[in-house]
């Protein structure tokens, strides 16, 4: 009897060690995979705040919660099983999906750059097409944000899958779910802070007036608009960097490795020129040249779509 109990406890200990090892693997692989999706995540955090600008201030946080809830549901319940099934039964489709995601990021990034430089005008829906009822505005805003988030979430999960495709199934599932939870909480937690930061600063300024906290509140209010603009720029650059990287890796996968090798060679030359900051220069040159490629490709796509829109995205008048 005692031998059976000891054997049972030994089995539990072995299972615990296996579970602990799997958790360690999931944590390590989640951190590794998250670095590859960072550009998409930055863009997600940069894009999302604009979707609650038309919502009543008291409904901003509930709207963000609605978007976050659907984002997590889409990642965990829809996208993750779909990506796992594709990787199991049609692994050849992962690279084309990554390249499509890269093309989408290149287009989005290039379109934002063209809008920032005034080469094309930002297309807004006609006022007659916009809902006026507050609840209708909120619902339309949330639906639009969920659609955009679904695309970005799909890219994040496909990127994650590409990093863990060779691992055991339990680790793959664990990493995918960990990334889904981590990125959703991280992105929408940051978005909630950004959206409410000016209200928090205003409350401090009104309550504490000329004290240190009051001055800090006024500084927060002044800082939020330029911070949002800076975040948009960072998100755009991240989109171009990640989009270009995905296109380059896809081309190399299909036998066209010349562009990727040339960029790697230029990065090596830069890092060798200044060894003290060689690693940083290597990353910067690789990211910059990948972004230039994405800007060129995305610019062509944006130009074609502008023509297809019949001038709705025509160059802006100065």
C-alpha atoms as one frame of an Amber mdcrd trajectory, in Angstrom:
protein
   0.000   0.000   0.000   2.768   2.427   1.038   4.702   1.498  -2.119   1.659
   2.329  -4.245   1.238   5.687  -2.524   4.945   6.497  -3.018   4.753   5.487
  -6.692   1.661   7.663  -7.094   3.429  10.621  -5.462   6.464  10.000  -7.661
   4.240  10.094 -10.748   2.709  13.375  -9.553   6.204  14.807  -9.036   7.222
  13.747 -12.554   4.093  15.264 -14.045   4.716  18.455 -12.059   8.261  18.654
 -13.420   6.958  18.116 -16.962   4.312  20.796 -16.480   6.904  23.152 -15.010
   9.219  22.534 -17.962   6.351  23.166 -20.382   5.471  26.405 -18.581   9.130
  27.479 -18.737   9.196  26.662 -22.469   5.963  28.568 -23.023   7.288  31.605
 -21.162  10.609  31.590 -23.024   9.035  31.029 -26.426   6.367  33.659 -25.722
   9.050  36.262 -25.059  10.908  35.232 -28.216   7.766  35.280 -30.374   6.575
  38.579 -28.911   9.685  40.373 -30.171   8.793  39.418 -33.743   5.286  40.839
 -33.375   6.350  44.021 -31.607   5.913  46.241 -34.657   2.321  45.133 -35.155
   1.613  45.612 -31.444   3.024  49.157 -31.481   0.831  49.933 -34.458  -2.184
  48.448 -32.675  -1.540  50.671 -29.656  -1.006  53.684 -31.923  -4.112  53.108
 -34.045  -6.669  52.208 -31.380  -6.944  55.538 -29.456  -8.317  57.332 -32.514
 -11.290  54.954 -32.560 -12.717  56.386 -29.351 -12.297  60.071 -30.217 -15.960
  60.405 -31.224 -17.272  58.564 -28.179 -18.659  60.293 -25.086 -15.860  60.659
 -22.470 -17.783  58.601 -19.908 -18.122  55.795 -22.494 -14.459  55.711 -23.546
 -13.348  53.051 -21.058 -16.436  50.835 -21.601 -15.819  51.086 -25.368 -12.185
  50.089 -24.932 -13.284  47.163 -22.748 -15.725  46.014 -25.466 -12.966  46.159
 -28.096 -10.489  44.353 -25.822 -13.018  41.621 -25.025 -13.650  40.914 -28.700
  -9.929  41.160 -29.455  -9.138  38.431 -26.911 -12.058  36.308 -28.119 -10.919
  36.580 -31.734  -7.312  35.724 -30.893  -8.040  32.818 -28.546 -11.212  31.267
 -29.982 -11.103  32.011 -33.717  -7.624  32.912 -34.953  -5.491  30.566 -32.824
  -7.415  27.356 -33.708  -7.520  28.414 -37.384  -3.769  29.051 -37.487  -3.014
  25.773 -35.671  -5.170  23.840 -38.138  -3.499  25.527 -41.091  -0.038  24.781
 -39.693  -1.012  21.119 -39.203  -2.782  20.444 -42.512  -1.532  23.190 -44.846
   1.831  24.443 -43.502   2.750  25.731 -46.958   0.183  28.506 -46.555   1.915
  30.151 -43.547   4.552  31.950 -45.641   2.011  33.360 -48.152  -0.144  34.539
 -45.227   2.879  36.240 -43.672   3.676  37.913 -46.980   0.071  39.085 -47.332
   0.304  40.484 -43.829   3.577  42.184 -44.785   1.960  43.657 -47.889  -0.950
  44.952 -45.822   1.428  46.554 -43.312   3.486  48.052 -46.144   0.352  49.534
 -47.704  -0.989  50.898 -44.411   2.378  52.378 -43.486   2.971  53.901 -46.908
  -0.545  55.355 -47.020   0.019  57.017 -43.638   3.340  58.464 -44.829   1.693
  59.788 -48.001  -1.084  61.350 -45.906   1.424  62.910 -43.494   3.372  64.431
 -46.387   0.193  65.667 -48.089   0.694  63.611 -51.249  -2.725  62.056 -50.817
  -5.721  63.285 -48.812  -7.154  61.287 -45.939 -10.516  59.928 -47.051 -13.281
  60.552 -44.544 -16.855  59.277 -44.941 -19.470  61.876 -45.797 -21.169  63.457
 -42.791 -24.521  62.215 -44.042 -23.157  58.658 -43.752 -22.060  59.095 -40.138
 -24.438  58.158 -37.281 -25.506  61.000 -34.968 -27.084  59.081 -32.083 -24.466
  58.629 -29.274 -25.153  54.892 -28.936 -25.016  54.446 -32.714 -21.717  56.353
 -32.827 -20.281  54.135 -30.096 -21.474  50.925 -31.776 -20.094  51.998 -35.167
 -16.805  53.009 -33.547 -16.439  49.710 -31.696 -17.288  47.653 -34.807 -14.729
  49.549 -36.875 -12.059  49.072 -34.207 -12.838  45.349 -33.917 -12.458  44.896
 -37.690  -9.083  46.627 -37.664  -8.003  44.721 -34.563  -8.985  41.409 -36.193
  -6.578  42.064 -39.067  -3.754  43.112 -36.740  -4.489  40.196 -34.387  -4.351
  37.758 -37.303  -0.917  39.078 -38.233   0.287  38.781 -34.644  -0.906  35.185
 -34.302   0.432  34.073 -37.700   3.787  35.668 -36.837   3.733  33.854 -33.499
   2.915  30.554 -35.189   5.834  30.975 -37.582   8.160  31.209 -34.564   6.889
  28.111 -32.745   5.886  25.836 -35.641   8.583  23.256 -34.803   7.742  22.973
 -31.106   5.495  20.453 -29.351   1.770  21.025 -29.712   1.226  21.800 -26.024
   3.947  24.471 -26.144   2.568  25.892 -29.384  -0.927  26.207 -27.918   0.439
  27.643 -24.691   2.530  30.261 -26.487  -0.330  31.272 -28.767  -2.726  31.710
 -25.837  -0.090  33.483 -23.750   0.587  35.927 -26.587  -3.161  36.469 -27.056
  -3.675  37.377 -23.397  -0.425  39.306 -22.972  -0.815  41.480 -26.045  -4.512
  42.141 -25.544  -4.081  43.217 -21.930  -0.939  45.164 -22.763  -2.300  47.016
 -25.788  -5.685  47.920 -24.345  -4.280  48.688 -20.915  -1.942  51.207 -22.538
  -4.764  52.534 -24.719  -6.974  53.060 -21.650  -4.190  55.000 -19.930  -3.556
  57.136 -23.026  -7.219  57.905 -23.586  -7.821  58.973 -19.974  -4.473  60.671
 -19.352  -5.676  64.156 -20.292  -8.739  63.824 -18.029  -6.491  62.712 -15.179
  -4.176  65.663 -15.778  -7.088  68.086 -15.937  -8.470  66.734 -12.649  -5.077
  67.231 -10.975  -4.784  70.769 -12.347  -8.251  71.741 -11.100  -7.921  70.173
  -7.664  -4.375  71.171  -6.732  -4.104  74.386  -8.793  -0.614  75.936  -8.347
   0.889  73.112  -6.282   3.348  70.572  -7.689   0.536  68.126  -8.520  -1.408
  70.899 -10.245   1.599  71.794 -12.395   2.124  68.124 -13.165  -1.535  67.847
 -14.243  -1.172  70.772 -16.648   2.022  69.215 -18.011   0.164  65.945 -18.653
  -2.602  67.801 -20.520  -0.023  69.580 -22.690   1.941  66.381 -23.303  -0.880
  64.094 -24.456  -1.482  65.583 -27.975   2.209  65.547 -29.053   2.606  62.110
 -27.481  -0.274  60.763 -29.576   1.286  62.265 -32.702   4.660  60.738 -31.825
   2.998  57.383 -31.172   1.380  57.531 -34.608   4.768  58.149 -36.223   6.384
  55.320 -34.250   3.520  53.003 -35.173   3.879  53.885 -38.852   7.638  53.251
 -38.819   7.068  49.956 -37.006   4.520  48.900 -39.612   6.984  49.597 -42.430
   9.822  47.806 -40.646   7.789  44.671 -39.903   6.067  44.715 -43.301   9.384
  44.956 -45.122  10.890  42.179 -43.004   7.985  39.849 -43.778   8.252  40.542
 -47.507  12.023  39.996 -47.481  11.783  36.701 -45.570   9.021  35.529 -47.889
  11.040  36.337 -51.001  14.048  34.501 -49.539  11.835  31.499 -48.750  10.844
  31.288 -52.424  14.420  31.584 -53.692  14.747  35.368 -54.119  17.213  36.012
 -51.310  19.156  38.803 -53.063  17.401  41.767 -51.365  17.656  40.195 -47.905
  21.350  39.365 -48.409  22.092  42.900 -49.662  20.432  44.463 -46.617  22.332
  42.076 -44.310  25.578  43.049 -46.086  24.872  46.781 -45.648  24.073  46.207
 -41.974  27.350  44.309 -41.528  29.293  47.172 -43.146  27.627  49.711 -40.847
  28.267  47.680 -37.686  31.903  47.072 -38.700  32.422  50.805 -39.292  31.483
  51.674 -35.682  32.150  48.550 -33.558  31.252  50.326 -30.304  27.596  50.459
 -31.339  27.760  47.700 -33.932  24.735  45.732 -32.719  22.539  48.824 -32.602
  23.676  49.932 -36.060  23.075  46.445 -37.459  19.478  46.536 -36.197  18.902
  50.130 -37.295  20.197  49.659 -40.855  18.247  46.400 -41.264  15.045  48.008
 -39.965  15.529  51.199 -42.007  16.223  49.442 -45.317  13.380  46.978 -44.695
  11.131  49.992 -44.094  12.300  51.665 -47.316  11.406  48.520 -49.261   7.972
  48.417 -47.608   7.456  52.126 -48.327   8.219  51.582 -52.014   5.970  48.522
 -52.340   3.193  49.995 -50.218   3.400  53.293 -52.093   2.725  51.514 -55.374
  -0.255  49.684 -53.854  -1.592  52.923 -52.312  -1.216  54.712 -55.653  -3.091
  51.986 -57.522  -5.898  51.988 -54.947  -6.094  55.774 -55.114  -6.647  55.551
 -58.866  -9.260  52.824 -58.379 -11.109  55.045 -55.899 -11.611  57.513 -58.701
  -9.759  60.402 -57.111 -11.175  60.101 -53.573  -7.631  59.807 -52.341  -6.291
  62.367 -54.780  -3.364  64.600 -53.863  -4.333  67.159 -51.300  -4.597  70.803
 -52.292  -2.139  73.231 -50.724
